[in-house]
PDB file of C-alpha atoms and ligand atoms in Angstrom:
ATOM      1  CA  UNK A  19      20.132   0.712  32.409  1.00 66.00           C
ATOM      2  CA  UNK A  20      19.135  -2.955  32.669  1.00 70.00           C
ATOM      3  CA  UNK A  21      19.661  -5.002  29.521  1.00 69.00           C
ATOM      4  CA  UNK A  22      16.552  -6.497  28.017  1.00 82.00           C
ATOM      5  CA  UNK A  23      16.457  -9.571  25.848  1.00 86.00           C
ATOM      6  CA  UNK A  24      14.196 -10.572  23.032  1.00 84.00           C
ATOM      7  CA  UNK A  25      13.764 -13.967  21.487  1.00 86.00           C
ATOM      8  CA  UNK A  26      14.371 -13.861  17.734  1.00 87.00           C
ATOM      9  CA  UNK A  27      13.299 -16.742  15.489  1.00 84.00           C
ATOM     10  CA  UNK A  28      14.518 -15.023  12.282  1.00 86.00           C
ATOM     11  CA  UNK A  29      11.960 -16.976  10.253  1.00 85.00           C
ATOM     12  CA  UNK A  30      11.963 -15.125   6.914  1.00 89.00           C
ATOM     13  CA  UNK A  31      13.113 -11.905   8.642  1.00 94.00           C
ATOM     14  CA  UNK A  32      16.100 -11.473   6.308  1.00 96.00           C
ATOM     15  CA  UNK A  33      13.751 -11.857   3.364  1.00 95.00           C
ATOM     16  CA  UNK A  34      11.526  -9.065   4.713  1.00 96.00           C
ATOM     17  CA  UNK A  35      14.568  -6.958   5.632  1.00 97.00           C
ATOM     18  CA  UNK A  36      15.644  -7.247   2.010  1.00 97.00           C
ATOM     19  CA  UNK A  37      12.228  -6.104   0.776  1.00 97.00           C
ATOM     20  CA  UNK A  38      12.367  -3.092   3.128  1.00 98.00           C
ATOM     21  CA  UNK A  39      15.918  -2.362   1.950  1.00 97.00           C
ATOM     22  CA  UNK A  40      14.917  -2.503  -1.735  1.00 97.00           C
ATOM     23  CA  UNK A  41      11.918  -0.258  -1.174  1.00 97.00           C
ATOM     24  CA  UNK A  42      14.080   2.351   0.541  1.00 97.00           C
ATOM     25  CA  UNK A  43      17.064   2.235  -1.814  1.00 96.00           C
ATOM     26  CA  UNK A  44      15.015   1.943  -5.028  1.00 94.00           C
ATOM     27  CA  UNK A  45      12.190   4.144  -3.803  1.00 90.00           C
ATOM     28  CA  UNK A  46      11.745   5.825  -7.189  1.00 90.00           C
ATOM     29  CA  UNK A  47      10.567   2.495  -8.597  1.00 89.00           C
ATOM     30  CA  UNK A  48       8.036   2.052  -5.793  1.00 90.00           C
ATOM     31  CA  UNK A  49       6.873   5.611  -5.296  1.00 89.00           C
ATOM     32  CA  UNK A  50       3.194   4.727  -5.088  1.00 93.00           C
ATOM     33  CA  UNK A  51       3.724   2.082  -2.429  1.00 94.00           C
ATOM     34  CA  UNK A  52       6.086   4.230  -0.340  1.00 94.00           C
ATOM     35  CA  UNK A  53       3.982   7.393  -0.527  1.00 92.00           C
ATOM     36  CA  UNK A  54       0.874   5.446   0.447  1.00 94.00           C
ATOM     37  CA  UNK A  55       2.575   4.784   3.786  1.00 95.00           C
ATOM     38  CA  UNK A  56       2.684   8.526   4.502  1.00 92.00           C
ATOM     39  CA  UNK A  57      -0.917   8.908   3.420  1.00 90.00           C
ATOM     40  CA  UNK A  58      -2.320   6.268   5.765  1.00 89.00           C
ATOM     41  CA  UNK A  59      -0.213   7.000   8.867  1.00 86.00           C
ATOM     42  CA  UNK A  60      -1.558   9.747  11.160  1.00 84.00           C
ATOM     43  CA  UNK A  61       0.675  12.842  11.179  1.00 83.00           C
ATOM     44  CA  UNK A  62       1.383  12.573  14.914  1.00 84.00           C
ATOM     45  CA  UNK A  63       2.783   9.067  14.574  1.00 88.00           C
ATOM     46  CA  UNK A  64       5.301  10.362  12.023  1.00 90.00           C
ATOM     47  CA  UNK A  65       6.498  13.510  13.762  1.00 92.00           C
ATOM     48  CA  UNK A  66       6.057  12.903  17.502  1.00 94.00           C
ATOM     49  CA  UNK A  67       9.583  12.938  18.984  1.00 96.00           C
ATOM     50  CA  UNK A  68      11.437   9.864  20.257  1.00 97.00           C
ATOM     51  CA  UNK A  69       8.823   7.196  19.880  1.00 97.00           C
ATOM     52  CA  UNK A  70      10.090   3.738  20.814  1.00 96.00           C
ATOM     53  CA  UNK A  71       7.949   2.513  17.949  1.00 96.00           C
ATOM     54  CA  UNK A  72      10.040   4.569  15.541  1.00 97.00           C
ATOM     55  CA  UNK A  73       8.929   5.727  12.093  1.00 97.00           C
ATOM     56  CA  UNK A  74      11.047   2.909  10.660  1.00 98.00           C
ATOM     57  CA  UNK A  75       9.163   0.389  12.838  1.00 98.00           C
ATOM     58  CA  UNK A  76       5.946   1.734  11.394  1.00 97.00           C
ATOM     59  CA  UNK A  77       7.260   1.486   7.847  1.00 97.00           C
ATOM     60  CA  UNK A  78       8.487  -2.088   8.370  1.00 98.00           C
ATOM     61  CA  UNK A  79       5.108  -3.035   9.845  1.00 97.00           C
ATOM     62  CA  UNK A  80       3.376  -1.540   6.809  1.00 97.00           C
ATOM     63  CA  UNK A  81       5.622  -3.481   4.409  1.00 97.00           C
ATOM     64  CA  UNK A  82       5.274  -6.771   6.298  1.00 96.00           C
ATOM     65  CA  UNK A  83       1.510  -6.642   6.682  1.00 94.00           C
ATOM     66  CA  UNK A  84       1.032  -5.815   3.002  1.00 93.00           C
ATOM     67  CA  UNK A  85       3.523  -8.403   1.790  1.00 93.00           C
ATOM     68  CA  UNK A  86       2.274 -11.239   3.984  1.00 92.00           C
ATOM     69  CA  UNK A  87      -1.313 -10.569   2.987  1.00 89.00           C
ATOM     70  CA  UNK A  88      -0.419 -11.022  -0.709  1.00 89.00           C
ATOM     71  CA  UNK A  89       1.859 -13.962  -0.057  1.00 91.00           C
ATOM     72  CA  UNK A  90      -0.612 -15.798   2.147  1.00 90.00           C
ATOM     73  CA  UNK A  91      -3.147 -15.727  -0.676  1.00 92.00           C
ATOM     74  CA  UNK A  92      -0.755 -16.439  -3.572  1.00 93.00           C
ATOM     75  CA  UNK A  93       1.017 -19.275  -1.788  1.00 93.00           C
ATOM     76  CA  UNK A  94      -2.233 -20.956  -0.746  1.00 94.00           C
ATOM     77  CA  UNK A  95      -3.571 -20.765  -4.311  1.00 94.00           C
ATOM     78  CA  UNK A  96      -0.338 -22.307  -5.603  1.00 94.00           C
ATOM     79  CA  UNK A  97      -0.474 -24.986  -2.928  1.00 93.00           C
ATOM     80  CA  UNK A  98      -4.049 -25.851  -3.921  1.00 93.00           C
ATOM     81  CA  UNK A  99      -3.068 -26.178  -7.581  1.00 93.00           C
ATOM     82  CA  UNK A 100      -0.189 -28.510  -6.759  1.00 93.00           C
ATOM     83  CA  UNK A 101      -2.284 -30.615  -4.383  1.00 92.00           C
ATOM     84  CA  UNK A 102      -4.942 -31.064  -7.099  1.00 90.00           C
ATOM     85  CA  UNK A 103      -2.337 -31.945  -9.731  1.00 91.00           C
ATOM     86  CA  UNK A 104      -0.806 -34.524  -7.433  1.00 91.00           C
ATOM     87  CA  UNK A 105      -4.217 -35.992  -6.691  1.00 87.00           C
ATOM     88  CA  UNK A 106      -3.830 -35.392  -2.939  1.00 87.00           C
ATOM     89  CA  UNK A 107      -6.844 -35.824  -0.680  1.00 84.00           C
ATOM     90  CA  UNK A 108      -5.916 -33.055   1.723  1.00 86.00           C
ATOM     91  CA  UNK A 109      -4.420 -29.592   1.410  1.00 88.00           C
ATOM     92  CA  UNK A 110      -2.340 -29.594   4.614  1.00 86.00           C
ATOM     93  CA  UNK A 111      -1.333 -26.421   6.453  1.00 90.00           C
ATOM     94  CA  UNK A 112      -1.184 -23.294   4.325  1.00 92.00           C
ATOM     95  CA  UNK A 113       1.790 -20.892   4.301  1.00 91.00           C
ATOM     96  CA  UNK A 114       0.419 -18.384   6.806  1.00 92.00           C
ATOM     97  CA  UNK A 115      -0.128 -21.190   9.340  1.00 94.00           C
ATOM     98  CA  UNK A 116       3.568 -22.045   9.076  1.00 92.00           C
ATOM     99  CA  UNK A 117       4.475 -18.453   9.822  1.00 92.00           C
ATOM    100  CA  UNK A 118       2.281 -18.428  12.931  1.00 93.00           C
ATOM    101  CA  UNK A 119       3.655 -21.761  14.047  1.00 92.00           C
ATOM    102  CA  UNK A 120       7.249 -20.577  13.737  1.00 91.00           C
ATOM    103  CA  UNK A 121       6.535 -17.723  16.102  1.00 90.00           C
ATOM    104  CA  UNK A 122       4.549 -19.968  18.427  1.00 90.00           C
ATOM    105  CA  UNK A 123       1.469 -17.827  18.029  1.00 91.00           C
ATOM    106  CA  UNK A 124      -1.782 -19.753  17.914  1.00 90.00           C
ATOM    107  CA  UNK A 125      -3.908 -19.387  14.832  1.00 90.00           C
ATOM    108  CA  UNK A 126      -7.187 -20.645  13.526  1.00 90.00           C
ATOM    109  CA  UNK A 127      -6.365 -23.369  10.997  1.00 92.00           C
ATOM    110  CA  UNK A 128      -7.550 -23.267   7.415  1.00 93.00           C
ATOM    111  CA  UNK A 129      -8.848 -26.806   7.820  1.00 92.00           C
ATOM    112  CA  UNK A 130     -11.130 -25.749  10.678  1.00 92.00           C
ATOM    113  CA  UNK A 131     -12.208 -22.647   8.807  1.00 92.00           C
ATOM    114  CA  UNK A 132     -12.963 -24.471   5.573  1.00 92.00           C
ATOM    115  CA  UNK A 133     -13.659 -28.164   6.183  1.00 91.00           C
ATOM    116  CA  UNK A 134     -14.415 -28.869   2.493  1.00 88.00           C
ATOM    117  CA  UNK A 135     -12.801 -31.638   0.511  1.00 87.00           C
ATOM    118  CA  UNK A 136      -9.849 -30.577  -1.590  1.00 88.00           C
ATOM    119  CA  UNK A 137     -11.686 -30.332  -4.896  1.00 88.00           C
ATOM    120  CA  UNK A 138     -14.413 -28.063  -3.522  1.00 91.00           C
ATOM    121  CA  UNK A 139     -11.960 -25.493  -2.131  1.00 92.00           C
ATOM    122  CA  UNK A 140     -11.994 -22.256  -4.134  1.00 91.00           C
ATOM    123  CA  UNK A 141      -9.452 -19.460  -4.293  1.00 92.00           C
ATOM    124  CA  UNK A 142     -11.864 -17.073  -2.573  1.00 93.00           C
ATOM    125  CA  UNK A 143     -11.835 -19.341   0.494  1.00 94.00           C
ATOM    126  CA  UNK A 144      -8.232 -18.284   1.100  1.00 94.00           C
ATOM    127  CA  UNK A 145      -9.144 -14.649   0.930  1.00 92.00           C
ATOM    128  CA  UNK A 146     -11.969 -15.165   3.437  1.00 93.00           C
ATOM    129  CA  UNK A 147      -9.667 -17.225   5.641  1.00 93.00           C
ATOM    130  CA  UNK A 148      -7.224 -14.315   5.778  1.00 92.00           C
ATOM    131  CA  UNK A 149     -10.030 -11.945   6.820  1.00 91.00           C
ATOM    132  CA  UNK A 150     -10.983 -14.467   9.511  1.00 91.00           C
ATOM    133  CA  UNK A 151      -7.375 -14.554  10.726  1.00 91.00           C
ATOM    134  CA  UNK A 152      -7.398 -10.775  11.093  1.00 89.00           C
ATOM    135  CA  UNK A 153     -10.543 -11.033  13.198  1.00 89.00           C
ATOM    136  CA  UNK A 154      -9.790 -14.142  15.231  1.00 85.00           C
ATOM    137  CA  UNK A 155      -6.029 -14.597  15.482  1.00 84.00           C
ATOM    138  CA  UNK A 156      -3.285 -12.380  16.799  1.00 89.00           C
ATOM    139  CA  UNK A 157      -2.045 -11.424  13.339  1.00 93.00           C
ATOM    140  CA  UNK A 158      -1.017  -8.004  14.674  1.00 93.00           C
ATOM    141  CA  UNK A 159       1.144  -9.774  17.255  1.00 93.00           C
ATOM    142  CA  UNK A 160       2.742 -11.747  14.433  1.00 94.00           C
ATOM    143  CA  UNK A 161       3.476  -8.621  12.386  1.00 95.00           C
ATOM    144  CA  UNK A 162       4.902  -6.850  15.458  1.00 95.00           C
ATOM    145  CA  UNK A 163       7.208  -9.774  16.167  1.00 95.00           C
ATOM    146  CA  UNK A 164       8.587  -9.852  12.626  1.00 95.00           C
ATOM    147  CA  UNK A 165       8.853  -6.039  12.645  1.00 97.00           C
ATOM    148  CA  UNK A 166      11.063  -6.213  15.762  1.00 96.00           C
ATOM    149  CA  UNK A 167      13.337  -8.736  14.089  1.00 96.00           C
ATOM    150  CA  UNK A 168      13.640  -6.780  10.846  1.00 97.00           C
ATOM    151  CA  UNK A 169      14.335  -3.571  12.811  1.00 98.00           C
ATOM    152  CA  UNK A 170      17.054  -5.372  14.749  1.00 97.00           C
ATOM    153  CA  UNK A 171      18.775  -6.328  11.486  1.00 96.00           C
ATOM    154  CA  UNK A 172      18.378  -2.940   9.795  1.00 97.00           C
ATOM    155  CA  UNK A 173      19.240  -0.666  12.725  1.00 97.00           C
ATOM    156  CA  UNK A 174      22.910  -1.517  12.251  1.00 96.00           C
ATOM    157  CA  UNK A 175      22.919  -0.262   8.641  1.00 97.00           C
ATOM    158  CA  UNK A 176      23.497   3.493   8.926  1.00 97.00           C
ATOM    159  CA  UNK A 177      23.413   4.099   5.189  1.00 97.00           C
ATOM    160  CA  UNK A 178      19.959   2.548   4.994  1.00 97.00           C
ATOM    161  CA  UNK A 179      18.864   4.651   7.987  1.00 98.00           C
ATOM    162  CA  UNK A 180      20.144   7.767   6.215  1.00 98.00           C
ATOM    163  CA  UNK A 181      18.177   6.914   3.089  1.00 97.00           C
ATOM    164  CA  UNK A 182      15.036   6.156   5.050  1.00 98.00           C
ATOM    165  CA  UNK A 183      15.276   9.388   7.022  1.00 98.00           C
ATOM    166  CA  UNK A 184      15.770  11.294   3.790  1.00 97.00           C
ATOM    167  CA  UNK A 185      12.435   9.865   2.572  1.00 96.00           C
ATOM    168  CA  UNK A 186      10.794  10.927   5.855  1.00 96.00           C
ATOM    169  CA  UNK A 187      12.417  14.359   5.475  1.00 96.00           C
ATOM    170  CA  UNK A 188      10.699  14.772   2.102  1.00 94.00           C
ATOM    171  CA  UNK A 189       7.407  14.348   3.900  1.00 93.00           C
ATOM    172  CA  UNK A 190       8.317  16.714   6.765  1.00 93.00           C
ATOM    173  CA  UNK A 191       9.558  19.408   4.351  1.00 93.00           C
ATOM    174  CA  UNK A 192       6.106  19.391   2.766  1.00 88.00           C
ATOM    175  CA  UNK A 193       4.236  19.854   6.043  1.00 84.00           C
ATOM    176  CA  UNK A 194       2.240  23.023   5.872  1.00 74.00           C
ATOM    177  CA  UNK A 195      -0.866  24.368   7.491  1.00 63.00           C
ATOM    178  CA  UNK A 196      -3.036  24.144   4.384  1.00 64.00           C
ATOM    179  CA  UNK A 197      -2.380  20.442   3.895  1.00 60.00           C
ATOM    180  CA  UNK A 198      -3.399  19.433   7.387  1.00 55.00           C
ATOM    181  CA  UNK A 199      -6.085  21.882   8.343  1.00 58.00           C
ATOM    182  CA  UNK A 200      -7.993  19.607  10.708  1.00 60.00           C
ATOM    183  CA  UNK A 201      -5.323  17.913  12.767  1.00 59.00           C
ATOM    184  CA  UNK A 202      -2.650  20.537  12.310  1.00 58.00           C
ATOM    185  CA  UNK A 203      -3.361  22.509  15.458  1.00 64.00           C
ATOM    186  CA  UNK A 204      -2.538  19.705  17.892  1.00 69.00           C
ATOM    187  CA  UNK A 205       0.479  18.559  15.859  1.00 73.00           C
ATOM    188  CA  UNK A 206       1.880  22.017  15.261  1.00 77.00           C
ATOM    189  CA  UNK A 207       3.410  21.815  18.756  1.00 82.00           C
ATOM    190  CA  UNK A 208       6.146  19.631  17.249  1.00 88.00           C
ATOM    191  CA  UNK A 209       6.981  22.119  14.520  1.00 87.00           C
ATOM    192  CA  UNK A 210       9.478  24.952  14.654  1.00 88.00           C
ATOM    193  CA  UNK A 211       8.072  26.260  11.401  1.00 88.00           C
ATOM    194  CA  UNK A 212       6.494  24.855   8.293  1.00 87.00           C
ATOM    195  CA  UNK A 213       8.621  21.972   7.030  1.00 91.00           C
ATOM    196  CA  UNK A 214      10.915  21.814  10.077  1.00 93.00           C
ATOM    197  CA  UNK A 215      10.579  20.035  13.422  1.00 94.00           C
ATOM    198  CA  UNK A 216      11.690  21.532  16.741  1.00 93.00           C
ATOM    199  CA  UNK A 217      14.883  20.272  18.376  1.00 95.00           C
ATOM    200  CA  UNK A 218      13.886  18.035  21.286  1.00 96.00           C
ATOM    201  CA  UNK A 219      16.291  16.836  23.979  1.00 97.00           C
ATOM    202  CA  UNK A 220      17.453  13.296  23.314  1.00 97.00           C
ATOM    203  CA  UNK A 221      16.300  10.749  25.913  1.00 97.00           C
ATOM    204  CA  UNK A 222      18.759   8.389  27.588  1.00 96.00           C
ATOM    205  CA  UNK A 223      17.366   5.261  25.900  1.00 96.00           C
ATOM    206  CA  UNK A 224      18.101   6.767  22.463  1.00 97.00           C
ATOM    207  CA  UNK A 225      21.666   7.728  23.475  1.00 97.00           C
ATOM    208  CA  UNK A 226      22.181   4.273  24.949  1.00 96.00           C
ATOM    209  CA  UNK A 227      20.994   2.487  21.777  1.00 96.00           C
ATOM    210  CA  UNK A 228      23.066   4.679  19.448  1.00 97.00           C
ATOM    211  CA  UNK A 229      26.153   4.546  21.681  1.00 97.00           C
ATOM    212  CA  UNK A 230      26.170   0.744  21.668  1.00 95.00           C
ATOM    213  CA  UNK A 231      25.311   0.436  17.975  1.00 97.00           C
ATOM    214  CA  UNK A 232      28.224   2.751  17.115  1.00 97.00           C
ATOM    215  CA  UNK A 233      30.453   1.000  19.698  1.00 95.00           C
ATOM    216  CA  UNK A 234      31.230   4.152  21.636  1.00 95.00           C
ATOM    217  CA  UNK A 235      33.236   5.564  18.716  1.00 95.00           C
ATOM    218  CA  UNK A 236      32.769   8.546  16.443  1.00 96.00           C
ATOM    219  CA  UNK A 237      31.092   7.171  13.289  1.00 96.00           C
ATOM    220  CA  UNK A 238      33.283   9.315  11.048  1.00 95.00           C
ATOM    221  CA  UNK A 239      36.814   9.421  12.508  1.00 95.00           C
ATOM    222  CA  UNK A 240      36.457   6.331  14.766  1.00 94.00           C
ATOM    223  CA  UNK A 241      37.829   8.228  17.770  1.00 93.00           C
ATOM    224  CA  UNK A 242      37.069   6.460  21.061  1.00 94.00           C
ATOM    225  CA  UNK A 243      34.355   8.299  22.972  1.00 94.00           C
ATOM    226  CA  UNK A 244      33.889   5.811  25.789  1.00 90.00           C
ATOM    227  CA  UNK A 245      35.991   7.840  28.222  1.00 81.00           C
ATOM    228  CA  UNK A 246      38.259   4.845  28.942  1.00 78.00           C
ATOM    229  CA  UNK A 247      41.050   5.862  26.541  1.00 74.00           C
ATOM    230  CA  UNK A 248      40.689   9.614  26.733  1.00 72.00           C
ATOM    231  CA  UNK A 249      38.510  11.815  28.876  1.00 76.00           C
ATOM    232  CA  UNK A 250      38.929  14.785  26.569  1.00 75.00           C
ATOM    233  CA  UNK A 251      36.951  13.331  23.648  1.00 79.00           C
ATOM    234  CA  UNK A 252      33.392  14.546  23.917  1.00 87.00           C
ATOM    235  CA  UNK A 253      30.552  12.530  22.453  1.00 92.00           C
ATOM    236  CA  UNK A 254      27.762  14.218  20.562  1.00 96.00           C
ATOM    237  CA  UNK A 255      24.542  12.793  19.222  1.00 97.00           C
ATOM    238  CA  UNK A 256      24.036  14.048  15.697  1.00 97.00           C
ATOM    239  CA  UNK A 257      20.913  14.094  13.530  1.00 97.00           C
ATOM    240  CA  UNK A 258      22.003  12.193  10.389  1.00 97.00           C
ATOM    241  CA  UNK A 259      19.487  14.214   8.356  1.00 97.00           C
ATOM    242  CA  UNK A 260      19.601  17.639  10.048  1.00 96.00           C
ATOM    243  CA  UNK A 261      16.395  19.116  11.423  1.00 96.00           C
ATOM    244  CA  UNK A 262      16.911  22.080   9.089  1.00 95.00           C
ATOM    245  CA  UNK A 263      16.492  19.723   6.103  1.00 96.00           C
ATOM    246  CA  UNK A 264      13.393  17.967   7.439  1.00 95.00           C
ATOM    247  CA  UNK A 265      15.185  15.471   9.683  1.00 96.00           C
ATOM    248  CA  UNK A 266      13.168  13.976  12.520  1.00 96.00           C
ATOM    249  CA  UNK A 267      13.685  13.373  16.218  1.00 98.00           C
ATOM    250  CA  UNK A 268      13.781   9.634  15.759  1.00 98.00           C
ATOM    251  CA  UNK A 269      16.196   7.035  17.114  1.00 98.00           C
ATOM    252  CA  UNK A 270      16.993   5.936  13.543  1.00 98.00           C
ATOM    253  CA  UNK A 271      18.117   9.466  12.639  1.00 98.00           C
ATOM    254  CA  UNK A 272      20.845   9.727  15.287  1.00 98.00           C
ATOM    255  CA  UNK A 273      24.530   8.819  15.098  1.00 97.00           C
ATOM    256  CA  UNK A 274      27.434   9.130  17.508  1.00 97.00           C
ATOM    257  CA  UNK A 275      30.039  11.734  16.525  1.00 96.00           C
ATOM    258  CA  UNK A 276      32.949  13.429  18.229  1.00 95.00           C
ATOM    259  CA  UNK A 277      32.748  17.175  18.774  1.00 94.00           C
ATOM    260  CA  UNK A 278      35.172  17.947  15.938  1.00 94.00           C
ATOM    261  CA  UNK A 279      33.416  15.792  13.322  1.00 95.00           C
ATOM    262  CA  UNK A 280      30.050  17.180  14.353  1.00 94.00           C
ATOM    263  CA  UNK A 281      31.395  20.719  13.959  1.00 93.00           C
ATOM    264  CA  UNK A 282      32.949  19.858  10.572  1.00 92.00           C
ATOM    265  CA  UNK A 283      29.727  18.252   9.400  1.00 89.00           C
ATOM    266  CA  UNK A 284      27.934  21.456  10.209  1.00 81.00           C
ATOM    267  CA  UNK A 285      24.258  22.072   9.636  1.00 78.00           C
ATOM    268  CA  UNK A 286      22.684  21.405   6.283  1.00 83.00           C
ATOM    269  CA  UNK A 287      24.852  18.386   5.444  1.00 89.00           C
ATOM    270  CA  UNK A 288      23.777  14.761   5.361  1.00 93.00           C
ATOM    271  CA  UNK A 289      26.265  11.994   5.730  1.00 91.00           C
ATOM    272  CA  UNK A 290      27.280   8.995   7.717  1.00 95.00           C
ATOM    273  CA  UNK A 291      30.024   6.400   7.403  1.00 93.00           C
ATOM    274  CA  UNK A 292      29.852   2.948   5.893  1.00 93.00           C
ATOM    275  CA  UNK A 293      32.873   1.799   7.880  1.00 92.00           C
ATOM    276  CA  UNK A 294      32.107  -0.784  10.535  1.00 93.00           C
ATOM    277  CA  UNK A 295      34.447  -2.381  13.014  1.00 90.00           C
ATOM    278  CA  UNK A 296      35.094  -6.027  12.204  1.00 90.00           C
ATOM    279  CA  UNK A 297      33.862  -8.658  14.636  1.00 90.00           C
ATOM    280  CA  UNK A 298      37.322 -10.172  14.703  1.00 93.00           C
TER     281      UNK A 298
HETATM  282 ZN1   ZN B  18      35.109  12.203  14.799  1.00 54.04          ZN
END
């Protein structure tokens, strides 16, 4: 498999990764926000097996788009207040323009959108500017870029992946025919029964990603599974949240285990390890 490279700017990505982390770990404090994600996403995009745009990607995208929308407005309003207090003549670039610039994505400037003098600018202008950005600039491209970066950071944190997949499992456990009358028929192909997805064979790209993330070792006992030290150690790809408990066929729900640990874990148990090999 050929390696692929992506250019990461990491502009505010750790900040967004932290928001995603807090939402997942403290989900009971943000129930409304988290459950809204499951309400607006189509069922297929949550249960279709092995999507490269994983369910976690979709959740990160949802968090980023919502957060940036609020921040773009709040920060611009604050900036306007300060500029007026300081007696400036011009507003300068607003926050969202800085974000675009950092990712080298062109955007329509606020100045071009609203060529008023500073004292005539109103807060509503920022709201309309944001709508204009959605229509005229590649704001989706911007969100996708930041989503990739946040995913890259988070994918290494198995405990966070476990917690996220447990949230998704809550949704899958509740899947039943009555709830999704209209689009259930076409999506029922993914279900073994109500509240449980079918086991689907794991594609090579998923195995490859998980193998390298877990450094070719069993996550639990750290046994080498690369085949260089011992040919007898068999590698198995385990669903962190088992399918029987609502786990999904998603790259974020897989970990590398040896045969023995996988057998000991058994079905119906959810755990991973928080032990990571040091860089040096
Ligand atoms: Zn093991």
